[in-house]
Coordinates of C-alpha atoms and ligand atoms in Angstrom, one line a residue:
X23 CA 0.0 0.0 0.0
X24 CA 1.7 3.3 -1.0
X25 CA 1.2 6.2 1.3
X26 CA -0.1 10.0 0.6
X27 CA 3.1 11.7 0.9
X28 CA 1.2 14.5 3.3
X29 CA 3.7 13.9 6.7
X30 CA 4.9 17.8 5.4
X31 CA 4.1 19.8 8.6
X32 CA 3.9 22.9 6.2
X33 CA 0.2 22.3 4.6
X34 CA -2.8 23.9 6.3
X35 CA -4.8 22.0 8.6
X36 CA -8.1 22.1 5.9
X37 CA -5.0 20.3 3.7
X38 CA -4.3 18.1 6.3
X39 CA -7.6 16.6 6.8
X40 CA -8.6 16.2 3.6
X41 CA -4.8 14.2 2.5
X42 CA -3.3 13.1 5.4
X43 CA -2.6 9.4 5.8
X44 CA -4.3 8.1 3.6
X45 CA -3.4 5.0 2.3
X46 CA -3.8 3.4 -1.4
X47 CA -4.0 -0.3 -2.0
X48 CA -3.0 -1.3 -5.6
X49 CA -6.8 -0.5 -7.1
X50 CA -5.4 3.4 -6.5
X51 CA -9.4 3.9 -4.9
X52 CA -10.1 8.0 -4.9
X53 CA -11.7 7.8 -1.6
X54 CA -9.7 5.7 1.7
X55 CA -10.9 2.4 1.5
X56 CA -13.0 0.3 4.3
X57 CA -10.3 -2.6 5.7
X58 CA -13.6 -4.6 7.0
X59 CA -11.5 -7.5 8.0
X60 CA -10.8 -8.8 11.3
X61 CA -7.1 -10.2 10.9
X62 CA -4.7 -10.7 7.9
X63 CA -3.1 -13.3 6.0
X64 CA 0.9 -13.6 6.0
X65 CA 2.7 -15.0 2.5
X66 CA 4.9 -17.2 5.4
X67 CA 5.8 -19.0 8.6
X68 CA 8.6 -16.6 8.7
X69 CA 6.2 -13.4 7.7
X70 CA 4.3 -14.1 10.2
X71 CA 7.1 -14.2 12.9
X72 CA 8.5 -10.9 11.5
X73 CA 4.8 -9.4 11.9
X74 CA 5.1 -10.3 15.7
X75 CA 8.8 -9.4 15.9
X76 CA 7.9 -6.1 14.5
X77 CA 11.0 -6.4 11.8
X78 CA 8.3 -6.9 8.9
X79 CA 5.8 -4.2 8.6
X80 CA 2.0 -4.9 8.0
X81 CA -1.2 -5.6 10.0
X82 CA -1.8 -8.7 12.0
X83 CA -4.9 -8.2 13.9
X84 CA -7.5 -5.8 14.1
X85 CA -7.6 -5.3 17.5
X86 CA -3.6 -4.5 17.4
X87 CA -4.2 -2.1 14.1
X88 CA -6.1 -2.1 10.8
X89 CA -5.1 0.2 7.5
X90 CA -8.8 2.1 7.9
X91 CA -7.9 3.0 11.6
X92 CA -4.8 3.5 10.9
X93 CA -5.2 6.6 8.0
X94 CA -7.5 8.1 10.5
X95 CA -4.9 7.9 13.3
X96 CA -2.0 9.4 11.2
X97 CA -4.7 11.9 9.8
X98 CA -5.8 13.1 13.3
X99 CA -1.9 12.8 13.8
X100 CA -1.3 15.4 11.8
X101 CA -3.8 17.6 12.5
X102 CA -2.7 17.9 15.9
X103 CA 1.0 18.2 15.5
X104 CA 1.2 14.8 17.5
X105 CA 4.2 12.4 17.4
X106 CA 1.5 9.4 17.5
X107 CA -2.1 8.6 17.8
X108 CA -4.7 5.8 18.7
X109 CA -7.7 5.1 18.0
X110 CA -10.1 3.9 20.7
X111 CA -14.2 2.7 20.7
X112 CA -15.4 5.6 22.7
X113 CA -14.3 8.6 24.0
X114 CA -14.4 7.3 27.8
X115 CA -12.0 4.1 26.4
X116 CA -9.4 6.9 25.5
X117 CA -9.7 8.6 28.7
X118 CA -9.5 5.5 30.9
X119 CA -6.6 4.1 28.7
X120 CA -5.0 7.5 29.0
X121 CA -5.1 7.8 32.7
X122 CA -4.8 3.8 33.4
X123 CA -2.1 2.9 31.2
X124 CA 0.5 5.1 32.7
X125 CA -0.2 4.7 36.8
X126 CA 0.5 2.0 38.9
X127 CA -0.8 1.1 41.9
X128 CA 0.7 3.5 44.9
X129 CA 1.1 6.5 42.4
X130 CA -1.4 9.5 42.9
X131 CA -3.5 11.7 39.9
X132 CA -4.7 15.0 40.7
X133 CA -7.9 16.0 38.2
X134 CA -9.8 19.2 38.1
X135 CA -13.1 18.8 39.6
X136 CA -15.4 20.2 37.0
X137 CA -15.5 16.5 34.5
X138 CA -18.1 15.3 32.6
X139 CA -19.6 12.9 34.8
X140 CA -17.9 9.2 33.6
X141 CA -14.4 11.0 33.5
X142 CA -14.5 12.0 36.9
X143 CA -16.0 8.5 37.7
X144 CA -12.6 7.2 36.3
X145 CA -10.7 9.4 38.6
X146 CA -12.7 9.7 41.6
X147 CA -13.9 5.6 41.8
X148 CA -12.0 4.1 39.7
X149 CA -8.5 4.8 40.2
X150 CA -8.6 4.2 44.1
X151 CA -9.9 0.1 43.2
X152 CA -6.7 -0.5 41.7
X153 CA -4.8 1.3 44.5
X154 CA -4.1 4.7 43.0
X155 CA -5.4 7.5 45.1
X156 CA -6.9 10.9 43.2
X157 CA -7.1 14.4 44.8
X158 CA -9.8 16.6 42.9
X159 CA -8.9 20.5 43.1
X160 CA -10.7 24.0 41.6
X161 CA -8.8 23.6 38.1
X162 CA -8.7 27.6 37.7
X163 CA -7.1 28.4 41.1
X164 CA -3.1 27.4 39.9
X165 CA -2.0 27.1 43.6
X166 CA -4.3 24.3 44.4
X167 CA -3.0 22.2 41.2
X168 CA 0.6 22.8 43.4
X169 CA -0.3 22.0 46.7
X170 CA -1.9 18.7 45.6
X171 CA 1.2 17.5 44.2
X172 CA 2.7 14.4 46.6
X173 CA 6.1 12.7 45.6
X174 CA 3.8 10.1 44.6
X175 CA 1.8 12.5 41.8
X176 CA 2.0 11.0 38.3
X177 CA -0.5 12.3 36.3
X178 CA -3.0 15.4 35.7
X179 CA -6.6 15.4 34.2
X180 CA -8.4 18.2 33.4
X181 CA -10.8 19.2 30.4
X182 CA -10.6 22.6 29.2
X183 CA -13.6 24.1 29.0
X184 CA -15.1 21.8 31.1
X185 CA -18.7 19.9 30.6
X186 CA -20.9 21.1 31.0
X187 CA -20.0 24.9 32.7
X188 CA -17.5 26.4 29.8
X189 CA -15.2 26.5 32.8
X190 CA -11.3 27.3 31.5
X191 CA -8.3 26.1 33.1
X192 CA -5.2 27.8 32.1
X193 CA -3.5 25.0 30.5
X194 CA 0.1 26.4 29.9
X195 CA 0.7 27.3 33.3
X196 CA -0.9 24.0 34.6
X197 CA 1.6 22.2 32.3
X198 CA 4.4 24.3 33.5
X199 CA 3.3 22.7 37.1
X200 CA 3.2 19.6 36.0
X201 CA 6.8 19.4 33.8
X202 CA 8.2 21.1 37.0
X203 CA 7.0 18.4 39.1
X204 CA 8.0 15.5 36.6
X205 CA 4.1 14.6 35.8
X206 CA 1.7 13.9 32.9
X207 CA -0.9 16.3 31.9
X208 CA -3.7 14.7 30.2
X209 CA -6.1 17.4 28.4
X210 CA -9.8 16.1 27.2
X211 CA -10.1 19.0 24.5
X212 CA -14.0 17.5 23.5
X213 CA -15.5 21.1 24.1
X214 CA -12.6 23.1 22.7
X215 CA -12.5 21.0 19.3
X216 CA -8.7 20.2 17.8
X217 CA -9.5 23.3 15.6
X218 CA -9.3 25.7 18.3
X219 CA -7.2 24.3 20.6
X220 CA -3.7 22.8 20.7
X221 CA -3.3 21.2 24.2
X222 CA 0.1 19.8 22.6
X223 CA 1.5 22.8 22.1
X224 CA 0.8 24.5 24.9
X225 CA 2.5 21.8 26.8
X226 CA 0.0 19.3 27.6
X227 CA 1.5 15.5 26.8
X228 CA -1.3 13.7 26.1
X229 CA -4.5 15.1 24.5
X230 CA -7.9 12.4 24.4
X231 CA -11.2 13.1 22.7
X232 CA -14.6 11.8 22.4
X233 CA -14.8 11.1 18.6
X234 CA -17.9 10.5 19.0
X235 CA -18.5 14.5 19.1
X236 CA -17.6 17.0 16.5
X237 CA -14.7 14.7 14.8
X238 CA -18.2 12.0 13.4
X239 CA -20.3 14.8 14.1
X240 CA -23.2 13.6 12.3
X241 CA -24.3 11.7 14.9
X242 CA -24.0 8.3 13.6
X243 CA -20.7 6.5 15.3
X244 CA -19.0 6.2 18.8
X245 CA -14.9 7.0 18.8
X246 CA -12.1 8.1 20.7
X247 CA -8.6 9.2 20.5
X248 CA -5.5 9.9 22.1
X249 CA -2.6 11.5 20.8
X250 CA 1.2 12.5 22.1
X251 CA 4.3 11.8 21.9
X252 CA 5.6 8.7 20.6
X253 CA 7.3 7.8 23.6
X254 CA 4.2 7.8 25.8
X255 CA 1.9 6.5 23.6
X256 CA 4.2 3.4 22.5
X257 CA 5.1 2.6 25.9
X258 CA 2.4 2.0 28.3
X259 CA -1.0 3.2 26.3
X260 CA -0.6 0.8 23.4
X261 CA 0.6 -1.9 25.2
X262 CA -2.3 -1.2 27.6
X263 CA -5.0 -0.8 24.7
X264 CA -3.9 -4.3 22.1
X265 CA -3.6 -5.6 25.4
X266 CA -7.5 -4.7 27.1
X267 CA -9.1 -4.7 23.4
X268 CA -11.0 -1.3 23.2
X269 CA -10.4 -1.1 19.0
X270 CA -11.8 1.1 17.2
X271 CA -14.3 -0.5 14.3
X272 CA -13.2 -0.2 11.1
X273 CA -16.4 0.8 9.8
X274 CA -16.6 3.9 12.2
X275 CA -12.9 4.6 11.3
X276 CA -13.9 5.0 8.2
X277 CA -17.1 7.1 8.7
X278 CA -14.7 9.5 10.8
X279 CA -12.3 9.8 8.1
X280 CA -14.8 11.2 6.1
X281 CA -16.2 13.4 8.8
X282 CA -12.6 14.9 9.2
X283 CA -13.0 16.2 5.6
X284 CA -15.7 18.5 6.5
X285 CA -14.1 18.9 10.0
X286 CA -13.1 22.9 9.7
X287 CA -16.5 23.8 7.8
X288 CA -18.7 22.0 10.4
X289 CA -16.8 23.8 13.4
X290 CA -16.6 27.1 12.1
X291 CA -20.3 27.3 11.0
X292 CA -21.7 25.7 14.2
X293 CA -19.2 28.4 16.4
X294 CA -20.5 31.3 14.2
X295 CA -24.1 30.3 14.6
X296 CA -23.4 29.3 18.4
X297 CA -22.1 33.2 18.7
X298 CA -25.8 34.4 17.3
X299 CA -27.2 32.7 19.5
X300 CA -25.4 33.0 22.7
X301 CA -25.2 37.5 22.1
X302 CA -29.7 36.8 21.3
X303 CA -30.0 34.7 24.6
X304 CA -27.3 37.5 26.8
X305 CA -29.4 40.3 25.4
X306 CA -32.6 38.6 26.7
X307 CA -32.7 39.6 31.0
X308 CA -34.6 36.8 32.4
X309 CA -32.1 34.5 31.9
X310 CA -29.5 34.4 35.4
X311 CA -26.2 33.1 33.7
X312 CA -25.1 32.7 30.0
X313 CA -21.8 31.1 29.8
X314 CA -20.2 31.0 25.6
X315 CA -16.3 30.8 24.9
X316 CA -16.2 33.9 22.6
X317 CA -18.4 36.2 24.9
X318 CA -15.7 39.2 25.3
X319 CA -17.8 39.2 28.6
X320 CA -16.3 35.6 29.9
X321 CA -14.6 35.8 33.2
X322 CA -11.8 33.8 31.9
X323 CA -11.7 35.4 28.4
X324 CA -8.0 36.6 28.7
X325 CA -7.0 32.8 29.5
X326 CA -9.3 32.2 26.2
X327 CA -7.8 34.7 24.1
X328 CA -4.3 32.9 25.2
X329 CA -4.6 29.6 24.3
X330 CA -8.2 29.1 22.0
X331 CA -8.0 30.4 18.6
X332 CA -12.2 30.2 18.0
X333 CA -15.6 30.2 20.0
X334 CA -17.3 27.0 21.3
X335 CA -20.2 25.4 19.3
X336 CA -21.7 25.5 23.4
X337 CA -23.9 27.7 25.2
X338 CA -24.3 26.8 29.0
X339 CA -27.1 29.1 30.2
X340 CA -29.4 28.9 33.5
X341 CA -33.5 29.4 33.5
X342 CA -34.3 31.6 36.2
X343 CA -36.6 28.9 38.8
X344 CA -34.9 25.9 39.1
X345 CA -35.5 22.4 37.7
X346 CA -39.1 23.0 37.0
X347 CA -39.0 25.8 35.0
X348 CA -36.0 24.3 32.9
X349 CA -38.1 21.5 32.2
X350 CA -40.9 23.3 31.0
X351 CA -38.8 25.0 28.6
X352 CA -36.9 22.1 27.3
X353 CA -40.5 20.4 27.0
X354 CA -41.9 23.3 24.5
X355 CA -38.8 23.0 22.1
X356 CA -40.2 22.0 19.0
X357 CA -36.6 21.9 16.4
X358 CA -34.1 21.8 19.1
X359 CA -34.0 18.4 20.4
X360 CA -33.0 17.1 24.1
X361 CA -29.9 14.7 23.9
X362 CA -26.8 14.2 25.6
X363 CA -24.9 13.8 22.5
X364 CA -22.7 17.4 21.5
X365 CA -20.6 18.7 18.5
X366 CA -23.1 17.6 16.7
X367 CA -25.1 18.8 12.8
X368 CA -28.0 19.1 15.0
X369 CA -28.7 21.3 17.7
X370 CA -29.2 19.4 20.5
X371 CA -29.6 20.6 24.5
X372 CA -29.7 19.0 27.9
X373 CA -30.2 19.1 31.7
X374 CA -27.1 18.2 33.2
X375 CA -28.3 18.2 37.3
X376 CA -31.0 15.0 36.0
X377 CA -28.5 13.3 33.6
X378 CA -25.2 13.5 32.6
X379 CA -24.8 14.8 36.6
X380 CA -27.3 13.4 38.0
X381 CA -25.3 10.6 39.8
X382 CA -23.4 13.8 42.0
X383 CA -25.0 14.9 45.4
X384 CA -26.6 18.4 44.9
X385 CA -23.5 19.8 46.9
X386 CA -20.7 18.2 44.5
X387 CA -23.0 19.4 41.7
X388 CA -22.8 23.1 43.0
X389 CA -19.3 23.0 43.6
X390 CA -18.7 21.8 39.5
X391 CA -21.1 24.6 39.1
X392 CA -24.1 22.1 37.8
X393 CA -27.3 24.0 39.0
X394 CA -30.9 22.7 38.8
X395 CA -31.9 25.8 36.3
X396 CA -28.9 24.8 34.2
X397 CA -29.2 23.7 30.5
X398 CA -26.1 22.8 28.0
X399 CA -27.4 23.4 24.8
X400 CA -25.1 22.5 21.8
X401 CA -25.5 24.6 18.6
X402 CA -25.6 22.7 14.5
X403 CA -25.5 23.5 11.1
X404 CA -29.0 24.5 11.0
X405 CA -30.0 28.1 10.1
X406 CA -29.6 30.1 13.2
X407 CA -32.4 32.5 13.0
X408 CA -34.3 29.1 13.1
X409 CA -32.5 28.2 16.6
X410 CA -33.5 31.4 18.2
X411 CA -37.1 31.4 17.1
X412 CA -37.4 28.1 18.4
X413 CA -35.3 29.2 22.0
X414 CA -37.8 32.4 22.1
X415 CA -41.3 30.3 21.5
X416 CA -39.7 28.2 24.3
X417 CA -38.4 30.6 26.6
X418 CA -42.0 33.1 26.3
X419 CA -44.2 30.6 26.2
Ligands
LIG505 C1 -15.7 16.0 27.9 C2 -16.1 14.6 27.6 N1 -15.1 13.6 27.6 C3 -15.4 12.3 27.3 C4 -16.7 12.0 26.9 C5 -17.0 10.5 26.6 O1 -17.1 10.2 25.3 P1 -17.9 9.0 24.7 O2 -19.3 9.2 24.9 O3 -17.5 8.9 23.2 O4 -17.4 7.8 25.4 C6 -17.7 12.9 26.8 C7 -19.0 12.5 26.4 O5 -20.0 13.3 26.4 C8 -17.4 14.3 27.1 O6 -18.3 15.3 27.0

């Protein structure tokens, strides 16, 4: 299979995601070709040792690698100025891997404490099983990342901005914390999108996302990915994944690989519609809290400025009285629908505090800034003129 020779740092990202890694087999197909095939057939006895040696290079097993996952890994590669990537089933496989693979029992993690509910599961549960204690700290307040460090801290989690709030950690000077203190920093960059943020270069060393979000965007597969340097991501993470078996399908490799084509058009349409509607629903006064990356307004919008290059396709925004009135309004939206899906063509909203939260006390809600009035609501490719007539029937009516 010959390669597209696209590894040239130089080309634009739109470039990038349309070329990058692709990989011809000798019919010379147009568009990347779908490897549905579990495992692979060596020409030898010796072949197949050199497969397993690594000395001969090919596939050998799906769950190891596959050419269809592998042109979306070097293409996402690329993108994101990475050394390496992997592909992973879902979004929450990355993570774990991400945060498993490279503790062992006795070391300690230190996460920011505003997660999307099954991330900070992983850290807050899950971690202490296997003997690997977590502290949880305000991400935005840089001396508690410090204080929490222990001479057993080996790794830091944080998503920047966080689910469901638009909460933004500073992530250049939490990574100078963590190189100083000889840790990982792991960055979930779901809500920030790899178009508007480079957690890499900003001195993050792993970056994992939900594929499932704005990378398929279309709503149709599950996906994940983690990318960094090829030290770290050869050593313990692939071991860890060909090892555990969280592989990436073919079939929703390949569906992403086409979704990465449309990648910069998607985002940038859904952030300029997601600005419409975020200055429409500010303007209005009944509503307590609107929370947008791109709002000049932000409380954290000189941290944004610093290290995101584009708005959110999110709006987090509050109904003034509580759970009840939030439902009411969610229940009279007639085009945007309520899912807990995100980054995707259709607008789609939810209420955190009774799902994607719900399994937090009300005080560990508050304290990740998840009220009862609070709805995440985000913005598609739909005509935004449409969004707002349908937020305004709901919101008057
Ligand atoms: C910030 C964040 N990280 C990880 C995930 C998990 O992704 P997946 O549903 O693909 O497992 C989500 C899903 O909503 C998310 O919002």
């Amino acid at each position: 299979m010959a390669n597209d020779a696209t590894g040239a740092t130089a080309l634009h990202p739109e470039t990038l995601l349309v070329h990058a890694g692709t990989l011809r087999s000798q019919y010379g197909e147009t568009s990347e070709a779908l490897f549905l095939t579990q495992g692979h057939v060596y020409d030898s006895a010796e072949q197949a040792e050199g497969r397993f040696l690594n000395t001969d290079p090919g596939f050998q097993y799906g769950r190891l690698s596959n050419p269809t996952v592998a042109m979306l890994e070097q293409r996402m590669a690329a993108f994101e100025g990475a050394e390496a990537c992997r592909a992973t089933a879902t979004g929450m496989a990355a993570v774990t891997a991400a945060v498993m693979a490279p503790v062992r029992a006795g070391d300690h993690v230190v996460a920011a404490r505003a997660l999307f509910g099954s991330c900070r599961y992983v850290i807050e549960d899950h971690l202490p099983r296997y003997g690997v204690e977590s502290t949880l700290v305000d991400g935005t307040d840089l001396a508690a990342w410090r204080a929490a460090i222990k001479p057993n801290t080996k790794l830091f989690f944080l998503e920047s901005p966080a689910n469901p709030t638009l909460e933004v950690i500073d992530i250049a000077a939490v990574a100078a914390i963590a190189k100083e203190a000889g840790v990982i920093l792991v960055v979930d960059n779901v809500f920030a999108t790899p178009l508007y943020q480079r957690p890499l270069a900003l001195g993050a060393d792993l970056v994992v996302y939900s594929a499932t979000k704005h990378i398929d965007g279309q709503g149709r597969c599950l996906g994940g990915l983690i990318l960094g340097s090829k030290a770290l991501i050869e050593a313990d993470i692939q071991t860890y994944l060909r090892q555990t078996g969280p592989a990436l399908s073919p079939f929703n490799a390949w569906v992403m690989l086409k979704s990465l084509e449309t990648l910069p058009l998607r985002i940038r349409q859904q952030a300029q519609n997601a600005t419409a509607v975020a200055r429409w629903l500010k303007d209005r006064k009944d509503l307590p809290h609107v929370a947008f990356i791109g709002d000049p307004d932000h409380p954290q919008a000189e941290i944004i400025a610093r290290q995101m290059s584009g708005p959110s396709t999110l709006i987090a925004f509050e109904v003034a009285g509580g759970k009840d009135a939030a439902y009411r309004f969610l229940n009279r939206l007639k085009l945007i629908r309520i899912s807990n899906n995100l980054g995707d063509a259709k607008s789609l909203i939810v209420h955190p505090a009774t799902t994607t939260h719900q399994r937090f006390t009300p005080e560990v809600r508050a304290s990740m800034g998840v009220g009862d009035g609070l709805v995440r609501l985000s913005i598609g490719l739909e005509h935004a003129d449409d969004l707002i007539a349908d937020l305004r029937q709901a919101l008057d009516g």
